[in-house]
Short mmCIF file of C-alpha atoms and ligand atoms in Angstrom, two decimals:
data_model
loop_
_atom_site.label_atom_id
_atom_site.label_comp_id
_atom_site.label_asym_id
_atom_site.label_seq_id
_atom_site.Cartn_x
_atom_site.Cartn_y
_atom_site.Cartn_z
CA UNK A 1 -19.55 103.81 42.84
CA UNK A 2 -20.45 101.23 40.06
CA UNK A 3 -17.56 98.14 39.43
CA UNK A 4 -16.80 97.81 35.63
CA UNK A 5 -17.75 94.51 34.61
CA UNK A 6 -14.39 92.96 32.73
CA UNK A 7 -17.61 91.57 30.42
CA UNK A 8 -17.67 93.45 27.20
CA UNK A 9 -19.14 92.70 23.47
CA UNK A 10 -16.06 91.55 21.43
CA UNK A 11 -15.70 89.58 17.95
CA UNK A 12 -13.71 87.04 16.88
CA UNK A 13 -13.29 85.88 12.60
CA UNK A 14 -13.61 82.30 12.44
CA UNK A 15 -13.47 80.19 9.29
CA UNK A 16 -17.30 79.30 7.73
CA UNK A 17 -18.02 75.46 8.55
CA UNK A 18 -19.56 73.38 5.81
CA UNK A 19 -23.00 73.06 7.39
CA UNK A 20 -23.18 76.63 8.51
CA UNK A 21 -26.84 77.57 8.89
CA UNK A 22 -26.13 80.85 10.73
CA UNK A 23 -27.72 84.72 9.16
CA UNK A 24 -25.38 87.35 8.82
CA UNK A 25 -26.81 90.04 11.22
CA UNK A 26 -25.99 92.91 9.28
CA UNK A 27 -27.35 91.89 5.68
CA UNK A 28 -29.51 88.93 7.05
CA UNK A 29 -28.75 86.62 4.27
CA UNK A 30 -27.13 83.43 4.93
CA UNK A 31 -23.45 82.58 5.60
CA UNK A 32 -22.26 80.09 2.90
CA UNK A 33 -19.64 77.42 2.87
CA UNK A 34 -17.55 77.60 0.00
CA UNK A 35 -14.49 75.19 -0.74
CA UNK A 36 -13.48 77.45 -2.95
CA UNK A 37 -13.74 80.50 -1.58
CA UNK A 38 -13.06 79.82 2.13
CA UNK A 39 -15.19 82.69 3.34
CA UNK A 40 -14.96 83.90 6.93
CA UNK A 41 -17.64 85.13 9.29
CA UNK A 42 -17.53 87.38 12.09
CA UNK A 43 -18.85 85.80 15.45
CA UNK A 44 -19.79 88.21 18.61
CA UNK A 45 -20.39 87.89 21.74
CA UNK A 46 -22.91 90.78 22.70
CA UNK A 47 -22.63 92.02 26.35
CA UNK A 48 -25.10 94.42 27.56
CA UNK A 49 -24.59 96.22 31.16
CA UNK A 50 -22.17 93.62 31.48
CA UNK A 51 -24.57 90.87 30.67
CA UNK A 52 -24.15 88.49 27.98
CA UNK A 53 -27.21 89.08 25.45
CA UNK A 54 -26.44 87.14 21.89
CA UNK A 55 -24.16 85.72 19.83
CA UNK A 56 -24.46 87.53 16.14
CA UNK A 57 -22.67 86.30 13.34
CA UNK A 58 -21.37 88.08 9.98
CA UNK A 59 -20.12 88.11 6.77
CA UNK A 60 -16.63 89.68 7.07
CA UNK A 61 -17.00 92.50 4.71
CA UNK A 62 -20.43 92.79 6.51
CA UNK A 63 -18.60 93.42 9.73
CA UNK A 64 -16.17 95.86 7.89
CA UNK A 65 -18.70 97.49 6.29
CA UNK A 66 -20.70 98.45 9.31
CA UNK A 67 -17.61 99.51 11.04
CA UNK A 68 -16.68 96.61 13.60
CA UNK A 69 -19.67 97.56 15.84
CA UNK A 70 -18.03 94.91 18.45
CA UNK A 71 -14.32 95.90 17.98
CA UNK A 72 -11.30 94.61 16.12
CA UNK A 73 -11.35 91.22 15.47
CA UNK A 74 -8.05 89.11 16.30
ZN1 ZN B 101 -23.69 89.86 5.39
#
């Protein structure tokens, strides 16, 4: 019988950095800094077969809008 790996794809929301020079991975434009707006972005840690593939950032509503593929964010 297989162990579960404890090592599963999960996403946290982090503030967007002045500087940021990541691609959202859901509408592949870039994420932008704004003072004024104070976006967030989505960051996830992808785990396949237990195996850590990718990180994969996103636009917040870009994450909402394809339905939290890695889970809640907290
Ligand atoms: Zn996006």
């Amino acid at each position: 019988m297989a162990t579960l790996s404890q090592t599963k794809s999960r996403a946290v929301a982090r503030s967007v950095e002045a500087g940021c020079i990541a691609d959202c991975a859901e509408c592949t434009t870039q994420i932008r800094y704004s003072a004024k707006l104070k976006p967030r972005q989505i960051i996830a840690n992808v785990y396949e077969n237990g195996k850590w593939q990718r990180v994969e950032h996103y636009h917040e509503e870009c994450y909402l809008l394809a339905n939290s593929p890695y889970g809640n964010t907290v």
